[in-house]
Coordinates of C-alpha atoms in Angstrom, one line a residue:
M1 CA 13.3 17.5 0.9
L2 CA 11.7 15.3 -1.7
S3 CA 12.0 16.3 -5.3
T4 CA 8.3 16.8 -6.3
E5 CA 6.1 18.2 -9.0
H6 CA 4.1 19.9 -6.3
P7 CA 6.5 21.4 -3.7
S8 CA 3.5 22.7 -1.7
E9 CA 1.4 19.6 -2.2
P10 CA -1.4 19.7 0.5
G11 CA -2.2 16.7 2.6
P12 CA -5.8 15.6 3.0
T13 CA -7.8 18.0 5.1
S14 CA -8.2 15.4 7.8
L15 CA -4.5 14.8 7.9
G16 CA -3.8 18.5 8.5
G17 CA -1.2 18.6 5.7
P18 CA 2.5 18.7 6.7
K19 CA 1.7 19.6 10.3
A20 CA 0.5 15.9 10.8
I21 CA 4.2 14.8 10.8
S22 CA 5.2 13.9 14.3
S23 CA 8.2 12.6 16.2
P24 CA 8.6 9.1 14.8
V25 CA 9.3 10.6 11.3
D26 CA 12.2 12.6 12.8
S27 CA 14.2 9.4 13.0
C28 CA 13.9 9.1 9.2
Y29 CA 15.7 12.4 8.6
I30 CA 18.0 10.6 6.2
L31 CA 15.1 10.4 3.8
R32 CA 14.8 14.2 3.7
S33 CA 18.5 14.8 3.8
I34 CA 19.1 12.8 0.6
P35 CA 16.6 14.1 -2.0
S36 CA 14.6 11.5 -3.9
R37 CA 15.0 11.2 -7.6
L38 CA 11.4 10.5 -7.9
V39 CA 8.5 12.9 -8.2
H40 CA 5.1 12.6 -6.7
K41 CA 1.7 13.7 -8.0
R42 CA -1.9 13.7 -6.6
H43 CA -4.9 12.5 -8.6
P44 CA -6.9 15.6 -9.6
L45 CA -10.2 14.2 -8.3
E46 CA -8.7 13.4 -4.9
P47 CA -10.9 15.8 -2.8
Q48 CA -14.2 14.7 -4.3
V49 CA -13.3 11.0 -4.3
T50 CA -12.0 11.1 -0.7
A51 CA -15.2 12.7 0.5
D52 CA -17.4 10.3 -1.3
V53 CA -15.5 7.1 -0.3
E54 CA -15.1 8.1 3.3
G55 CA -18.8 9.0 3.5
W56 CA -19.7 5.6 2.1
F57 CA -17.7 3.8 4.8
L58 CA -18.9 6.1 7.6
Q59 CA -22.5 5.4 6.6
H60 CA -22.2 1.6 6.4
W61 CA -19.1 0.2 8.1
P62 CA -19.6 -1.1 11.7
F63 CA -16.9 1.0 13.4
E64 CA -16.2 0.0 17.0
N65 CA -16.4 3.6 18.3
E66 CA -16.1 7.3 17.4
K67 CA -12.3 7.1 17.6
A68 CA -12.4 4.3 15.0
R69 CA -14.7 6.4 12.8
K70 CA -12.4 9.4 12.8
K71 CA -9.4 7.1 12.0
I72 CA -10.6 6.6 8.4
G73 CA -10.0 10.3 7.8
T74 CA -6.9 10.8 9.8
D75 CA -5.2 7.8 8.3
G76 CA -6.1 8.9 4.8
Y77 CA -6.7 5.7 2.9
S78 CA -8.3 7.3 -0.1
Y79 CA -5.7 10.0 -0.1
A80 CA -3.0 7.4 -0.1
T81 CA -4.6 5.7 -3.1
C82 CA -4.8 9.0 -5.0
M83 CA -1.1 9.6 -4.3
N84 CA -0.2 6.1 -5.4
F85 CA -2.3 6.1 -8.6
P86 CA -2.4 9.7 -9.9
L87 CA -2.6 8.5 -13.5
A88 CA -5.7 6.4 -12.8
L89 CA -8.7 7.0 -15.1
D90 CA -11.3 9.3 -13.6
D91 CA -13.9 6.6 -13.7
R92 CA -11.7 4.0 -11.9
I93 CA -10.0 5.9 -9.1
H94 CA -13.2 5.6 -7.0
S95 CA -13.2 1.8 -7.1
A96 CA -9.4 1.7 -6.3
C97 CA -10.0 4.0 -3.3
R98 CA -12.8 1.8 -2.0
L99 CA -10.8 -1.4 -2.4
I100 CA -7.7 0.0 -0.6
T101 CA -9.9 1.4 2.2
I102 CA -11.7 -1.9 2.9
L103 CA -8.4 -3.8 2.9
F104 CA -6.9 -1.4 5.4
L105 CA -10.0 -1.8 7.7
I106 CA -9.7 -5.6 7.4
D107 CA -6.0 -5.4 8.2
D108 CA -6.9 -3.6 11.5
L109 CA -9.4 -6.3 12.4
L110 CA -6.8 -9.0 11.8
E111 CA -4.4 -7.5 14.3
D112 CA -6.7 -8.7 17.1
M113 CA -7.2 -12.3 15.7
S114 CA -5.1 -15.4 15.8
F115 CA -3.6 -16.6 12.5
D116 CA -6.2 -19.3 12.2
D117 CA -9.1 -17.0 12.8
G118 CA -7.7 -14.4 10.5
K119 CA -7.2 -17.0 7.8
A120 CA -10.8 -18.2 8.1
Y121 CA -12.0 -14.5 7.9
N122 CA -10.1 -13.8 4.7
E123 CA -10.8 -17.2 3.1
H124 CA -14.5 -16.6 3.6
L125 CA -14.3 -13.3 1.7
M126 CA -12.5 -14.7 -1.3
P127 CA -15.4 -16.4 -3.1
I128 CA -17.5 -13.3 -2.5
M129 CA -14.8 -11.2 -4.2
S130 CA -14.6 -13.6 -7.1
G131 CA -18.4 -13.6 -7.5
T132 CA -18.8 -17.3 -6.9
A133 CA -20.6 -16.8 -3.5
A134 CA -23.3 -14.4 -2.5
P135 CA -22.7 -11.9 0.3
N136 CA -24.7 -11.8 3.5
P137 CA -26.6 -8.5 3.1
S138 CA -26.7 -8.1 6.9
I139 CA -22.8 -8.2 7.1
P140 CA -21.3 -4.9 5.8
C141 CA -17.9 -6.3 5.0
E142 CA -19.4 -8.9 2.8
W143 CA -21.8 -6.8 0.8
M144 CA -19.5 -3.9 0.5
M145 CA -16.6 -6.1 -0.7
H146 CA -19.0 -7.7 -3.2
E147 CA -20.2 -4.3 -4.5
I148 CA -16.6 -3.0 -5.0
W149 CA -15.6 -6.0 -7.1
E150 CA -18.8 -6.0 -9.1
E151 CA -18.3 -2.3 -9.9
M152 CA -14.8 -3.1 -11.1
R153 CA -16.0 -6.0 -13.3
K154 CA -18.5 -3.8 -15.0
S155 CA -15.7 -1.4 -16.1
D156 CA -13.1 -4.0 -17.0
P157 CA -13.8 -7.7 -16.5
V158 CA -10.4 -8.8 -17.9
L159 CA -8.2 -6.6 -15.7
T160 CA -10.4 -7.2 -12.7
E161 CA -10.1 -11.0 -13.1
Q162 CA -6.3 -10.6 -13.3
M163 CA -6.4 -8.8 -9.9
L164 CA -8.1 -11.6 -8.0
E165 CA -5.2 -14.0 -7.4
P166 CA -2.7 -11.3 -6.5
T167 CA -5.3 -10.0 -4.0
F168 CA -5.9 -13.4 -2.6
D169 CA -2.1 -14.0 -2.3
F170 CA -1.8 -10.7 -0.3
M171 CA -4.7 -11.8 2.0
R172 CA -3.1 -15.2 2.6
A173 CA 0.3 -13.6 3.4
Q174 CA -1.4 -11.5 6.1
T175 CA -2.1 -14.6 8.2
E176 CA 0.8 -16.9 7.4
K177 CA 2.7 -18.3 10.4
S178 CA 5.9 -17.4 8.6
R179 CA 5.3 -13.9 9.8
I180 CA 6.7 -15.1 13.1
E181 CA 9.4 -17.4 11.7
T182 CA 10.9 -15.2 8.9
T183 CA 14.6 -14.6 9.5
G184 CA 17.3 -13.2 7.2
L185 CA 16.7 -10.0 5.2
G186 CA 16.6 -11.7 1.8
R187 CA 13.9 -14.2 2.9
Y188 CA 12.1 -11.4 4.7
L189 CA 12.0 -9.2 1.6
E190 CA 10.5 -12.1 -0.5
Y191 CA 7.8 -12.6 2.1
R192 CA 7.2 -8.8 2.6
E193 CA 6.6 -8.2 -1.1
R194 CA 3.6 -10.5 -0.7
D195 CA 2.5 -9.2 2.7
V196 CA 2.6 -5.5 1.6
G197 CA 0.6 -6.6 -1.5
G198 CA 3.3 -5.9 -4.1
A199 CA 1.7 -7.9 -6.9
F200 CA -1.8 -6.8 -5.9
L201 CA -0.8 -3.1 -6.1
L202 CA 0.8 -3.7 -9.5
A203 CA -2.4 -5.3 -10.8
L204 CA -4.5 -2.5 -9.3
Q205 CA -2.3 0.0 -11.1
R206 CA -2.9 -1.7 -14.4
Y207 CA -6.6 -1.8 -13.8
A208 CA -6.8 1.8 -12.7
M209 CA -4.7 3.0 -15.7
N210 CA -6.5 0.6 -18.1
L211 CA -3.2 -1.0 -19.2
H212 CA -3.6 -4.4 -20.9
L213 CA 0.0 -5.7 -21.1
S214 CA 1.0 -8.8 -22.9
P215 CA 3.0 -11.5 -21.1
A216 CA 6.1 -10.4 -23.1
E217 CA 5.5 -6.8 -22.0
L218 CA 5.1 -7.8 -18.4
E219 CA 8.3 -9.7 -18.6
S220 CA 10.2 -6.7 -19.9
V221 CA 9.1 -4.5 -17.0
H222 CA 9.5 -7.2 -14.3
P223 CA 12.8 -5.8 -12.9
L224 CA 11.1 -2.4 -12.5
E225 CA 8.2 -4.1 -10.8
Q226 CA 10.5 -5.8 -8.4
I227 CA 12.1 -2.5 -7.4
C228 CA 8.8 -0.9 -6.9
S229 CA 7.5 -3.8 -4.7
K230 CA 10.7 -3.7 -2.5
H231 CA 10.6 0.0 -2.2
L232 CA 6.9 0.0 -1.1
A233 CA 7.6 -2.7 1.5
V234 CA 10.7 -1.3 3.0
M235 CA 9.5 2.3 3.0
N236 CA 6.4 1.1 4.7
D237 CA 8.5 -0.7 7.3
V238 CA 10.6 2.4 8.0
Y239 CA 7.6 4.6 8.7
S240 CA 5.3 2.0 10.3
F241 CA 7.9 0.5 12.7
D242 CA 7.1 2.5 15.8
K243 CA 3.3 1.9 15.4
E244 CA 3.9 -1.8 14.8
L245 CA 6.2 -2.1 17.8
Q246 CA 3.6 -0.6 20.1
Q247 CA 0.9 -2.8 18.6
A248 CA 3.0 -5.9 19.1
E249 CA 3.0 -5.1 22.8
M250 CA -0.7 -4.6 23.1
G251 CA -2.5 -6.7 20.5
H252 CA -3.0 -10.4 19.8
L253 CA 0.2 -12.5 20.1
E254 CA -0.1 -13.7 16.5
G255 CA -2.1 -11.1 14.7
S256 CA 0.0 -8.3 16.0
C257 CA 3.4 -10.0 15.8
L258 CA 6.2 -7.7 14.8
C259 CA 7.0 -8.6 11.2
N260 CA 9.2 -5.6 10.1
G261 CA 12.4 -5.2 8.2
V262 CA 13.7 -2.8 10.8
K263 CA 13.7 -5.6 13.4
V264 CA 15.1 -8.2 11.0
L265 CA 18.0 -6.0 10.1
A266 CA 18.6 -5.0 13.7
D267 CA 18.6 -8.7 14.8
E268 CA 21.0 -9.6 12.0
S269 CA 23.4 -6.7 12.2
G270 CA 23.5 -5.7 15.9
L271 CA 22.4 -2.2 14.9
D272 CA 19.8 -0.5 17.0
Y273 CA 16.4 0.2 15.6
E274 CA 17.1 3.9 14.6
A275 CA 20.3 2.9 12.8
S276 CA 18.5 0.1 11.0
K277 CA 15.8 2.5 9.8
R278 CA 18.5 4.7 8.3
V279 CA 20.2 1.8 6.5
L280 CA 16.9 0.7 5.0
A281 CA 16.1 4.3 4.0
L282 CA 19.4 4.4 2.0
M283 CA 18.4 1.1 0.3
C284 CA 15.3 2.8 -0.9
R285 CA 17.2 5.7 -2.4
E286 CA 19.5 3.2 -4.2
W287 CA 16.5 1.4 -5.6
E288 CA 15.3 4.8 -6.9
V289 CA 18.6 5.2 -8.8
M290 CA 18.2 1.7 -10.3
H291 CA 14.6 2.6 -11.3
K292 CA 15.7 5.7 -13.2
E293 CA 18.5 3.8 -14.9
L294 CA 16.2 1.0 -16.0
E295 CA 13.6 3.5 -17.1
K296 CA 16.1 5.3 -19.3
K297 CA 17.2 2.0 -20.8
S298 CA 13.6 1.1 -21.6
L299 CA 12.9 4.5 -23.3
N300 CA 16.2 4.3 -25.3
E301 CA 15.2 0.9 -26.5
G302 CA 11.9 2.3 -27.8
C303 CA 9.4 0.8 -25.4
G304 CA 5.8 1.6 -26.3
E305 CA 3.8 4.5 -25.0
H306 CA 1.7 2.3 -22.7
I307 CA 4.9 0.8 -21.2
A308 CA 6.3 4.2 -20.6
R309 CA 3.1 5.2 -18.8
Y310 CA 3.3 2.0 -16.7
I311 CA 6.8 2.8 -15.7
S312 CA 5.8 6.3 -14.8
G313 CA 3.0 4.8 -12.7
L314 CA 5.5 2.7 -10.8
E315 CA 7.5 5.8 -9.9
Y316 CA 4.3 7.5 -8.7
Q317 CA 3.5 4.5 -6.6
M318 CA 6.9 4.6 -4.8
S319 CA 6.9 8.4 -4.3
G320 CA 3.2 8.6 -3.4
N321 CA 3.6 5.8 -0.8
E322 CA 6.5 7.7 0.8
Y323 CA 4.7 11.0 0.8
W324 CA 1.6 9.5 2.4
S325 CA 3.6 7.5 4.9
E326 CA 5.3 10.6 6.1
K327 CA 2.0 12.4 6.6
T328 CA -0.5 9.8 7.8
Q329 CA -1.5 9.6 11.5
R330 CA -1.7 5.8 11.0
Y331 CA 2.1 5.8 11.5
N332 CA 2.7 9.3 13.0
K333 CA 0.5 9.9 16.0
K334 CA 1.0 12.8 18.3

């Protein structure tokens, strides 16, 4: 089992806790058989924030049907955010949850679009997010996205501004034609760090924790950030592969194309998909070892308290992402 601060950590009510784990996760038994060195933690306001954020989207978002409405709870987007950012300030975790949720909902829409249509959709939202274009009040995605970013600017205009370009880069990566063309694990990992939103999630962590780091400080933690981004991307690939494989067979040829490290490794090595998952899972465990070694080195060298907090936040991102990925019905449907 995972080494955690909360051995009996509950899942969100709508996820049904540990019982929500289903058959695809069983192929990832290697993750449970080799204990993680990382601990996970849930933000203390998770129940209240989840209820409020989900209620806001259920009231305003144009869900296609009742099944889609229920999905926002069973997938647990706010819960995922509270697991990824347990050290977020109480007055900022709400915005983080709303932003992550709307990006998940947009990601689902992109699965049924061509790359060109998806690119146009995302590009249209970017000036609304930056505050240089007004939203259409009759289009929920536009005014809700605008409201989220304006709320963040009011609390911290500097860190919010620093989030824009990483967020745009993530949105551009979602609709790049290189999703189809990417070959080779090294090249894939470089692309996937953008596609999973590695830089975006790092910037969101700094916003949520109110961490204003200097360029020199950011440079000092860059190796740890790279480990975190790779871990997030590959762990996501391991758990989401079965869902993505099914979607690739059903969705739009481009929007649902299978861009996953499990397939890349299987194609390169000749291993089957299940064996490729296990190899990638072991890579994640080795990155965790590297993280702890670099963390110890930074602490021994006398890094500041805010750097130490940032490093702890990176650990919680990795462990929280794994914990949620194992529980969510987004990847583990019965």
